[in-house]
mmCIF file of C-alpha atoms in Angstrom:
data_model
loop_
_atom_site.group_PDB
_atom_site.id
_atom_site.type_symbol
_atom_site.label_atom_id
_atom_site.label_comp_id
_atom_site.label_asym_id
_atom_site.label_seq_id
_atom_site.Cartn_x
_atom_site.Cartn_y
_atom_site.Cartn_z
ATOM 1 C CA MET A 16 125.982 131.467 116.120
ATOM 2 C CA LYS A 17 123.725 132.537 119.382
ATOM 3 C CA ILE A 18 120.129 131.547 119.263
ATOM 4 C CA LEU A 19 117.136 132.846 121.526
ATOM 5 C CA TYR A 20 114.427 130.663 121.755
ATOM 6 C CA CYS A 21 111.187 131.815 123.414
ATOM 7 C CA ILE A 22 107.920 129.769 124.393
ATOM 8 C CA THR A 23 105.172 130.829 126.537
ATOM 9 C CA SER A 24 104.386 128.150 128.585
ATOM 10 C CA SER A 25 106.455 125.728 130.300
ATOM 11 C CA SER A 26 104.014 122.899 130.657
ATOM 12 C CA TRP A 27 104.187 119.871 128.483
ATOM 13 C CA GLY A 28 103.081 119.303 124.965
ATOM 14 C CA GLY A 29 104.591 118.749 121.449
ATOM 15 C CA ALA A 30 105.661 122.464 121.187
ATOM 16 C CA GLN A 31 107.418 122.211 124.489
ATOM 17 C CA LEU A 32 109.305 118.912 123.294
ATOM 18 C CA HIS A 33 110.264 120.470 120.096
ATOM 19 C CA VAL A 34 111.898 123.515 121.751
ATOM 20 C CA LEU A 35 113.689 121.230 124.160
ATOM 21 C CA GLU A 36 115.155 119.307 121.357
ATOM 22 C CA LEU A 37 116.295 122.343 119.310
ATOM 23 C CA CYS A 38 118.101 123.658 122.762
ATOM 24 C CA LYS A 39 119.707 120.467 123.072
ATOM 25 C CA ASP A 40 120.667 120.140 119.059
ATOM 26 C CA GLN A 41 122.000 123.641 119.220
ATOM 27 C CA VAL A 42 124.204 123.252 122.155
ATOM 28 C CA ASN A 43 125.692 120.054 120.640
ATOM 29 C CA ARG A 44 126.553 122.132 117.497
ATOM 30 C CA GLY A 45 128.332 124.515 119.877
ATOM 31 C CA ASN A 46 126.137 127.318 119.616
ATOM 32 C CA GLU A 47 125.179 129.799 122.265
ATOM 33 C CA VAL A 48 121.638 129.057 123.609
ATOM 34 C CA VAL A 49 119.200 131.549 125.662
ATOM 35 C CA PHE A 50 115.867 130.215 126.688
ATOM 36 C CA VAL A 51 113.201 132.301 127.553
ATOM 37 C CA VAL A 52 109.862 130.922 129.168
ATOM 38 C CA GLY A 53 107.059 132.365 130.958
ATOM 39 C CA ASN A 54 106.702 130.099 133.956
ATOM 40 C CA GLU A 55 107.888 127.244 135.505
ATOM 41 C CA GLY A 56 107.102 123.465 134.747
ATOM 42 C CA PRO A 57 108.146 120.506 133.067
ATOM 43 C CA LEU A 58 110.070 122.066 130.027
ATOM 44 C CA LEU A 59 112.007 124.335 132.310
ATOM 45 C CA ASP A 60 112.836 121.606 134.550
ATOM 46 C CA LYS A 61 114.453 119.939 131.459
ATOM 47 C CA VAL A 62 116.094 122.517 130.086
ATOM 48 C CA LYS A 63 117.794 123.149 133.299
ATOM 49 C CA LYS A 64 119.410 119.939 132.750
ATOM 50 C CA ILE A 65 121.663 121.335 129.879
ATOM 51 C CA PRO A 66 123.848 123.364 131.642
ATOM 52 C CA GLN A 67 125.285 125.330 128.708
ATOM 53 C CA VAL A 68 121.674 127.008 128.167
ATOM 54 C CA LYS A 69 120.960 130.326 129.848
ATOM 55 C CA ILE A 70 117.693 130.486 131.184
ATOM 56 C CA VAL A 71 115.383 133.824 131.879
ATOM 57 C CA VAL A 72 111.797 133.260 132.982
ATOM 58 C CA LEU A 73 109.679 136.179 131.829
ATOM 59 C CA LYS A 74 106.818 136.171 134.565
ATOM 60 C CA SER A 75 104.781 138.907 132.242
ATOM 61 C CA LEU A 76 104.475 136.546 129.424
ATOM 62 C CA HIS A 77 101.318 134.625 129.947
ATOM 63 C CA ARG A 78 99.266 132.756 127.465
ATOM 64 C CA GLU A 79 95.901 134.566 128.577
ATOM 65 C CA VAL A 80 95.226 137.958 126.649
ATOM 66 C CA SER A 81 96.156 140.950 128.965
ATOM 67 C CA PRO A 82 96.964 144.114 127.513
ATOM 68 C CA LEU A 83 98.987 145.538 130.654
ATOM 69 C CA ASN A 84 100.897 142.279 131.106
ATOM 70 C CA ASP A 85 101.344 141.778 126.991
ATOM 71 C CA ILE A 86 103.047 145.233 126.638
ATOM 72 C CA ARG A 87 105.227 144.685 129.579
ATOM 73 C CA ALA A 88 106.146 141.602 127.875
ATOM 74 C CA VAL A 89 107.060 143.065 124.832
ATOM 75 C CA PHE A 90 109.385 145.714 126.494
ATOM 76 C CA GLU A 91 111.151 143.204 128.515
ATOM 77 C CA LEU A 92 111.820 140.742 125.920
ATOM 78 C CA ARG A 93 113.013 143.743 123.670
ATOM 79 C CA GLY A 94 115.567 144.811 126.636
ATOM 80 C CA LEU A 95 116.652 141.192 126.859
ATOM 81 C CA ILE A 96 117.394 140.772 123.276
ATOM 82 C CA LYS A 97 119.023 144.001 123.078
ATOM 83 C CA LYS A 98 121.351 142.649 125.870
ATOM 84 C CA GLU A 99 122.204 139.122 124.535
ATOM 85 C CA LYS A 100 122.209 140.197 120.976
ATOM 86 C CA PRO A 101 121.321 136.823 119.403
ATOM 87 C CA ASP A 102 121.871 136.344 115.945
ATOM 88 C CA ILE A 103 118.379 134.461 115.737
ATOM 89 C CA VAL A 104 115.297 135.050 117.914
ATOM 90 C CA HIS A 105 112.838 131.853 117.373
ATOM 91 C CA PHE A 106 109.544 132.174 118.774
ATOM 92 C CA HIS A 107 107.272 129.389 119.714
ATOM 93 C CA SER A 108 103.395 129.151 120.714
ATOM 94 C CA SER A 109 100.797 131.930 119.131
ATOM 95 C CA LYS A 110 101.596 134.311 122.337
ATOM 96 C CA ALA A 111 105.347 134.084 122.085
ATOM 97 C CA GLY A 112 105.354 134.504 118.431
ATOM 98 C CA THR A 113 103.172 137.734 118.943
ATOM 99 C CA VAL A 114 105.380 139.288 121.740
ATOM 100 C CA GLY A 115 108.635 137.973 120.399
ATOM 101 C CA ARG A 116 108.172 139.297 116.905
ATOM 102 C CA LEU A 117 106.888 142.804 118.081
ATOM 103 C CA ALA A 118 109.655 143.346 120.755
ATOM 104 C CA ASN A 119 112.351 142.583 117.900
ATOM 105 C CA ILE A 120 111.094 145.454 115.528
ATOM 106 C CA GLY A 121 114.418 147.366 114.377
ATOM 107 C CA LEU A 122 116.612 145.185 116.135
ATOM 108 C CA LYS A 123 119.252 143.128 114.434
ATOM 109 C CA SER A 124 118.052 139.745 115.283
ATOM 110 C CA LYS A 125 116.849 137.439 112.525
ATOM 111 C CA SER A 126 112.962 136.647 113.772
ATOM 112 C CA ILE A 127 111.720 133.355 113.324
ATOM 113 C CA PHE A 128 108.388 132.265 114.187
ATOM 114 C CA THR A 129 107.408 128.346 114.316
ATOM 115 C CA VAL A 130 103.690 127.319 113.984
ATOM 116 C CA HIS A 131 102.713 124.396 115.719
ATOM 117 C CA GLY A 132 98.960 124.894 114.791
ATOM 118 C CA TRP A 133 97.189 128.381 113.960
ATOM 119 C CA ALA A 134 95.134 129.986 116.700
ATOM 120 C CA PHE A 135 92.638 130.373 113.972
ATOM 121 C CA THR A 136 92.778 126.827 112.605
ATOM 122 C CA ASP A 137 89.657 124.976 110.890
ATOM 123 C CA GLY A 138 87.999 123.344 114.034
ATOM 124 C CA ILE A 139 88.115 125.961 116.536
ATOM 125 C CA SER A 140 84.585 126.704 117.646
ATOM 126 C CA SER A 141 84.752 130.614 117.958
ATOM 127 C CA ARG A 142 84.496 132.648 114.977
ATOM 128 C CA PHE A 143 85.303 135.415 117.051
ATOM 129 C CA LYS A 144 88.414 134.181 118.251
ATOM 130 C CA LYS A 145 89.639 133.064 114.982
ATOM 131 C CA ASN A 146 89.080 136.309 113.382
ATOM 132 C CA VAL A 147 91.018 137.922 115.999
ATOM 133 C CA PHE A 148 93.881 135.716 115.988
ATOM 134 C CA ARG A 149 93.934 135.782 112.270
ATOM 135 C CA LEU A 150 94.184 139.714 112.508
ATOM 136 C CA ILE A 151 96.816 139.548 114.914
ATOM 137 C CA GLU A 152 98.993 137.395 112.846
ATOM 138 C CA LYS A 153 98.459 139.233 109.743
ATOM 139 C CA LEU A 154 99.777 142.235 111.502
ATOM 140 C CA VAL A 155 102.882 140.770 113.120
ATOM 141 C CA ALA A 156 103.852 138.154 110.024
ATOM 142 C CA PRO A 157 105.677 141.072 108.282
ATOM 143 C CA PHE A 158 108.264 141.338 111.220
ATOM 144 C CA SER A 159 109.000 137.583 110.597
ATOM 145 C CA ASP A 160 112.230 136.668 108.583
ATOM 146 C CA LEU A 161 110.847 133.321 108.098
ATOM 147 C CA ILE A 162 107.593 131.380 109.241
ATOM 148 C CA ILE A 163 108.258 127.847 109.838
ATOM 149 C CA CYS A 164 105.108 125.511 109.460
ATOM 150 C CA VAL A 165 105.181 121.879 111.036
ATOM 151 C CA SER A 166 102.822 120.665 108.493
ATOM 152 C CA GLU A 167 101.740 121.123 104.791
ATOM 153 C CA TYR A 168 98.114 121.912 106.079
ATOM 154 C CA ASP A 169 99.425 124.735 108.491
ATOM 155 C CA PHE A 170 101.223 126.126 105.251
ATOM 156 C CA LYS A 171 98.247 126.082 103.259
ATOM 157 C CA ILE A 172 96.151 127.605 105.618
ATOM 158 C CA GLY A 173 98.532 130.402 106.243
ATOM 159 C CA ILE A 174 98.353 131.004 102.383
ATOM 160 C CA ARG A 175 94.749 130.510 102.128
ATOM 161 C CA ASP A 176 94.025 133.044 104.642
ATOM 162 C CA LYS A 177 96.855 135.595 103.413
ATOM 163 C CA VAL A 178 98.814 135.090 106.469
ATOM 164 C CA ILE A 179 101.991 134.145 105.334
ATOM 165 C CA ASN A 180 104.194 135.094 102.346
ATOM 166 C CA GLN A 181 105.224 131.741 100.516
ATOM 167 C CA ASP A 182 108.689 133.107 99.779
ATOM 168 C CA LYS A 183 109.163 133.587 103.567
ATOM 169 C CA ALA A 184 107.760 130.161 104.939
ATOM 170 C CA VAL A 185 108.966 126.755 105.057
ATOM 171 C CA VAL A 186 107.762 123.266 105.892
ATOM 172 C CA ILE A 187 109.912 121.541 108.416
ATOM 173 C CA HIS A 188 107.948 118.348 110.085
ATOM 174 C CA ASN A 189 108.106 117.584 113.459
ATOM 175 C CA GLY A 190 110.458 114.772 114.438
ATOM 176 C CA VAL A 191 111.037 112.166 117.270
ATOM 177 C CA PRO A 192 114.329 110.470 118.141
ATOM 178 C CA ASN A 193 114.821 106.844 116.974
ATOM 179 C CA PRO A 194 113.626 104.636 119.888
ATOM 180 C CA LYS A 195 116.106 103.000 121.983
ATOM 181 C CA ASN A 196 116.207 99.354 122.721
ATOM 182 C CA PHE A 197 113.275 98.724 120.269
ATOM 183 C CA ASN A 198 112.913 96.173 117.553
ATOM 184 C CA THR A 199 109.944 95.733 115.506
ATOM 185 C CA SER A 200 110.549 92.049 115.530
ATOM 186 C CA ASP A 201 109.662 92.276 119.395
ATOM 187 C CA LYS A 202 106.195 93.567 118.864
ATOM 188 C CA THR A 203 103.443 91.292 120.494
ATOM 189 C CA ILE A 204 99.848 91.812 119.856
ATOM 190 C CA HIS A 205 98.126 91.254 123.429
ATOM 191 C CA ASN A 206 94.758 89.848 124.449
ATOM 192 C CA PRO A 207 92.693 91.871 124.677
ATOM 193 C CA ILE A 208 93.995 94.572 122.367
ATOM 194 C CA ARG A 209 95.815 97.647 124.093
ATOM 195 C CA LEU A 210 94.641 100.612 122.933
ATOM 196 C CA VAL A 211 96.089 104.052 123.946
ATOM 197 C CA MET A 212 96.007 107.722 123.764
ATOM 198 C CA THR A 213 98.954 110.235 124.750
ATOM 199 C CA ALA A 214 97.300 113.713 125.344
ATOM 200 C CA ARG A 215 96.429 116.356 127.709
ATOM 201 C CA PHE A 216 92.677 116.285 128.831
ATOM 202 C CA SER A 217 91.109 119.341 127.102
ATOM 203 C CA PRO A 218 88.074 119.959 125.010
ATOM 204 C CA GLN A 219 90.300 120.072 121.754
ATOM 205 C CA LYS A 220 91.459 116.606 122.415
ATOM 206 C CA ASP A 221 88.006 115.375 123.139
ATOM 207 C CA GLN A 222 88.813 112.080 124.770
ATOM 208 C CA LYS A 223 85.054 111.972 125.340
ATOM 209 C CA THR A 224 84.401 110.859 121.927
ATOM 210 C CA LEU A 225 86.891 107.824 122.330
ATOM 211 C CA ILE A 226 85.272 107.068 125.448
ATOM 212 C CA ASN A 227 81.811 106.816 123.997
ATOM 213 C CA ALA A 228 82.988 105.108 121.024
ATOM 214 C CA VAL A 229 84.716 102.011 123.106
ATOM 215 C CA SER A 230 81.585 101.865 125.079
ATOM 216 C CA LYS A 231 80.076 100.310 122.080
ATOM 217 C CA LEU A 232 82.550 97.397 121.480
ATOM 218 C CA ASN A 233 82.671 94.272 123.006
ATOM 219 C CA LYS A 234 84.322 94.799 126.689
ATOM 220 C CA ASN A 235 86.378 91.423 126.420
ATOM 221 C CA ASP A 236 88.091 92.893 123.504
ATOM 222 C CA PHE A 237 90.212 95.834 124.686
ATOM 223 C CA LYS A 238 91.823 97.590 127.169
ATOM 224 C CA LEU A 239 92.170 101.501 126.914
ATOM 225 C CA ILE A 240 94.970 103.794 128.487
ATOM 226 C CA PHE A 241 94.925 107.523 128.823
ATOM 227 C CA VAL A 242 98.040 109.134 129.549
ATOM 228 C CA GLY A 243 97.956 112.781 130.856
ATOM 229 C CA ASP A 244 96.019 115.303 132.803
ATOM 230 C CA GLY A 245 94.254 118.448 132.359
ATOM 231 C CA GLU A 246 91.029 120.297 132.925
ATOM 232 C CA THR A 247 88.777 117.594 131.573
ATOM 233 C CA LEU A 248 90.265 114.734 133.041
ATOM 234 C CA SER A 249 87.576 114.675 136.095
ATOM 235 C CA GLN A 250 84.695 114.846 133.444
ATOM 236 C CA ASN A 251 86.144 112.091 131.457
ATOM 237 C CA LYS A 252 86.639 109.846 134.627
ATOM 238 C CA LYS A 253 82.666 110.430 135.614
ATOM 239 C CA LEU A 254 81.823 109.682 132.200
ATOM 240 C CA VAL A 255 84.025 106.065 132.048
ATOM 241 C CA LYS A 256 82.244 105.507 135.593
ATOM 242 C CA GLU A 257 78.763 106.321 133.930
ATOM 243 C CA LEU A 258 79.530 104.066 131.022
ATOM 244 C CA GLY A 259 80.558 101.176 133.613
ATOM 245 C CA LEU A 260 83.932 100.769 131.740
ATOM 246 C CA GLN A 261 85.945 101.017 135.033
ATOM 247 C CA ASP A 262 87.647 97.716 134.240
ATOM 248 C CA ASN A 263 88.258 98.467 130.715
ATOM 249 C CA VAL A 264 89.534 102.017 130.604
ATOM 250 C CA ASP A 265 92.794 103.289 133.068
ATOM 251 C CA PHE A 266 93.702 106.709 133.422
ATOM 252 C CA VAL A 267 97.506 106.971 134.553
ATOM 253 C CA GLY A 268 98.081 110.641 134.749
ATOM 254 C CA PHE A 269 101.212 112.687 133.196
ATOM 255 C CA LYS A 270 103.953 110.967 132.738
ATOM 256 C CA LYS A 271 107.389 112.550 131.810
ATOM 257 C CA ASP A 272 107.883 109.310 129.661
ATOM 258 C CA VAL A 273 105.598 107.696 127.822
ATOM 259 C CA THR A 274 107.615 105.249 126.131
ATOM 260 C CA PRO A 275 106.239 102.201 128.374
ATOM 261 C CA TYR A 276 102.817 102.888 127.160
ATOM 262 C CA LEU A 277 103.601 103.119 123.518
ATOM 263 C CA LYS A 278 105.683 99.916 123.630
ATOM 264 C CA ASN A 279 103.151 97.776 125.458
ATOM 265 C CA SER A 280 100.078 99.013 123.411
ATOM 266 C CA ASP A 281 98.907 97.506 120.099
ATOM 267 C CA ILE A 282 96.885 100.658 118.450
ATOM 268 C CA TYR A 283 97.325 104.187 118.999
ATOM 269 C CA ILE A 284 94.219 106.635 119.226
ATOM 270 C CA LEU A 285 93.862 110.505 118.912
ATOM 271 C CA SER A 286 90.516 111.748 118.902
ATOM 272 C CA THR A 287 90.838 115.533 118.465
ATOM 273 C CA ASN A 288 89.043 118.608 117.248
ATOM 274 C CA TYR A 289 91.949 120.366 115.664
ATOM 275 C CA GLU A 290 95.753 119.745 115.420
ATOM 276 C CA GLY A 291 99.052 121.250 114.007
ATOM 277 C CA LEU A 292 101.375 118.099 113.492
ATOM 278 C CA PRO A 293 101.006 115.818 116.922
ATOM 279 C CA ILE A 294 104.425 114.559 117.845
ATOM 280 C CA SER A 295 102.252 112.255 120.077
ATOM 281 C CA ILE A 296 101.196 110.472 116.703
ATOM 282 C CA ILE A 297 104.837 110.510 115.309
ATOM 283 C CA GLU A 298 106.073 109.070 118.687
ATOM 284 C CA ALA A 299 103.789 106.175 118.325
ATOM 285 C CA MET A 300 104.560 105.670 114.855
ATOM 286 C CA SER A 301 108.301 105.063 116.213
ATOM 287 C CA TYR A 302 107.031 102.400 118.153
ATOM 288 C CA ALA A 303 105.339 100.546 115.106
ATOM 289 C CA LEU A 304 101.983 101.509 116.091
ATOM 290 C CA PRO A 305 98.878 101.621 113.977
ATOM 291 C CA ILE A 306 97.300 104.999 114.077
ATOM 292 C CA ILE A 307 93.649 105.856 114.406
ATOM 293 C CA ALA A 308 92.771 109.789 114.095
ATOM 294 C CA THR A 309 90.427 112.436 113.199
ATOM 295 C CA ASP A 310 90.994 113.947 109.968
ATOM 296 C CA VAL A 311 92.134 117.244 111.195
ATOM 297 C CA GLY A 312 95.371 119.461 110.846
ATOM 298 C CA GLY A 313 98.182 117.613 109.527
ATOM 299 C CA ASN A 314 97.053 114.120 110.849
ATOM 300 C CA SER A 315 96.346 113.472 106.919
ATOM 301 C CA GLU A 316 100.324 113.571 106.652
ATOM 302 C CA LEU A 317 100.910 111.074 109.367
ATOM 303 C CA VAL A 318 98.072 108.365 108.722
ATOM 304 C CA ILE A 319 98.456 107.145 105.258
ATOM 305 C CA ASN A 320 98.802 103.594 104.910
ATOM 306 C CA ASN A 321 99.264 102.803 108.357
ATOM 307 C CA GLY A 322 95.932 103.327 110.002
ATOM 308 C CA TYR A 323 92.574 105.246 109.539
ATOM 309 C CA LEU A 324 91.636 108.905 109.487
ATOM 310 C CA VAL A 325 87.881 109.184 110.849
ATOM 311 C CA HIS A 326 85.147 112.018 110.817
ATOM 312 C CA ASN A 327 83.136 111.110 113.578
ATOM 313 C CA LYS A 328 82.104 108.680 116.450
ATOM 314 C CA GLY A 329 80.468 105.934 114.011
ATOM 315 C CA GLU A 330 83.838 105.989 111.743
ATOM 316 C CA LEU A 331 85.856 105.634 115.207
ATOM 317 C CA ILE A 332 83.759 102.576 116.153
ATOM 318 C CA ASP A 333 84.100 100.733 112.792
ATOM 319 C CA ALA A 334 88.029 101.346 112.592
ATOM 320 C CA LEU A 335 88.392 100.191 116.001
ATOM 321 C CA ASN A 336 86.325 96.912 115.452
ATOM 322 C CA ILE A 337 88.390 96.402 111.935
ATOM 323 C CA LEU A 338 91.467 96.510 113.739
ATOM 324 C CA ILE A 339 91.011 94.933 116.769
ATOM 325 C CA ASN A 340 89.385 91.822 114.851
ATOM 326 C CA ASN A 341 92.172 91.767 112.678
ATOM 327 C CA THR A 342 95.962 91.193 114.112
ATOM 328 C CA ASN A 343 97.319 90.908 110.907
ATOM 329 C CA LEU A 344 96.307 94.486 109.791
ATOM 330 C CA ILE A 345 97.567 95.618 113.215
ATOM 331 C CA LYS A 346 100.885 94.410 112.501
ATOM 332 C CA LYS A 347 100.721 95.403 108.912
ATOM 333 C CA PHE A 348 99.757 99.159 109.593
ATOM 334 C CA GLY A 349 102.187 99.323 112.694
ATOM 335 C CA LEU A 350 105.083 98.169 110.061
ATOM 336 C CA GLU A 351 104.063 100.914 107.838
ATOM 337 C CA SER A 352 104.031 103.403 110.515
ATOM 338 C CA TYR A 353 107.591 102.568 111.397
ATOM 339 C CA LYS A 354 108.759 102.932 107.739
ATOM 340 C CA LEU A 355 107.089 106.397 107.278
ATOM 341 C CA PHE A 356 108.611 107.405 110.721
ATOM 342 C CA LYS A 357 112.051 106.441 109.557
ATOM 343 C CA ASN A 358 111.712 108.020 106.294
ATOM 344 C CA GLU A 359 110.206 111.278 107.014
ATOM 345 C CA TYR A 360 110.043 112.055 110.545
ATOM 346 C CA LEU A 361 113.238 111.411 112.334
ATOM 347 C CA LEU A 362 114.284 114.006 114.930
ATOM 348 C CA GLN A 363 117.794 114.646 113.339
ATOM 349 C CA LYS A 364 116.238 115.450 110.018
ATOM 350 C CA CYS A 365 114.183 117.947 111.513
ATOM 351 C CA MET A 366 116.862 119.537 113.422
ATOM 352 C CA ASP A 367 119.259 119.495 110.183
ATOM 353 C CA LYS A 368 116.841 121.234 108.358
ATOM 354 C CA THR A 369 115.802 123.802 110.770
ATOM 355 C CA ASN A 370 119.587 124.778 111.273
ATOM 356 C CA GLU A 371 119.999 124.904 107.333
ATOM 357 C CA GLN A 372 117.220 127.959 107.678
ATOM 358 C CA TYR A 373 119.278 129.276 110.447
ATOM 359 C CA GLU A 374 122.344 129.391 108.390
ATOM 360 C CA LYS A 375 120.515 130.601 105.299
ATOM 361 C CA LEU A 376 119.289 133.634 107.200
ATOM 362 C CA LEU A 377 122.532 134.747 108.667
ATOM 363 C CA ASP A 378 124.398 134.349 105.449
ATOM 364 C CA TYR A 379 121.818 136.537 103.760
ATOM 365 C CA ARG A 380 122.375 139.069 106.278
ATOM 366 C CA ASN A 381 126.089 138.792 106.144
ATOM 367 C CA GLN A 382 125.789 138.953 102.257
ATOM 368 C CA LYS A 383 123.715 142.256 102.416
ATOM 369 C CA SER A 384 125.976 143.908 105.179
#
């Protein structure tokens, strides 16, 4: 089997981690892998360490809408697919999914698009953008042999908005590896309580709301660590200074490995305006952390008996106060997080289910030929 993976950006996030793990898994299965990305970055650096993967940087593939570049990307990617002749082309991110499926029209490769959160999902503020992205997805969806949604939430939105055909779509949850050298019995609760959020700084992730929420807590009760960088980082640093929280809030920047911060924290928080199925929460669950997250996207599939779903700053403050003042509840929710992770979100389960879909598509093709 030969698979071509394509994603727009080589920056680092949940979709990028997912693609990296797919590349590793398929190589381990003895299959050929071609990796296509639009730019240099952390993801490309990591894929380069897998010697069996053929890498192509397609510079015409940009996240920003550019008709000239987008048309060029379609034709360049089409030429690459013709040359490589993969059995399966698997696209990730909205732009790669659009460009890729157009490029594959009429070719023999089976086309898969993984939805890591629709570009028109609930919570995106611009109605115009939502309508445009929804229309684009409706136009290219028929050129998919399969659409994979990483959450039940995205699957339901796809059905609701008549973007996907239920018979050609499946849900395969994201997953992360089982942590090494970690045992839930080793967990200790710190004093003050350590809060952590791992996410890029952007309007979507809304670190501002979390900062405003913790400003209402007793300063002796908590320490908050932000892991990540991005466009709103300086604004959030300024807000922390204005609120006099410099001794309570640390910005540690982007980290290739967030393990030390998850292992040494007590509560994981994701204040965000919209999501698909956040790998950051799954990573936190794998280290037995209770979760506080906004009730958007697939978060409700990750926060069941292991924390709190919140809808506004007031509920976020209440959830923080409850957990900070109840260490037994922190331990209880942490164990529930770990149990849910082991049952539903182990990486290998995700990889196996994806490979099953590959084989199913190819068997179908062989039966028809």
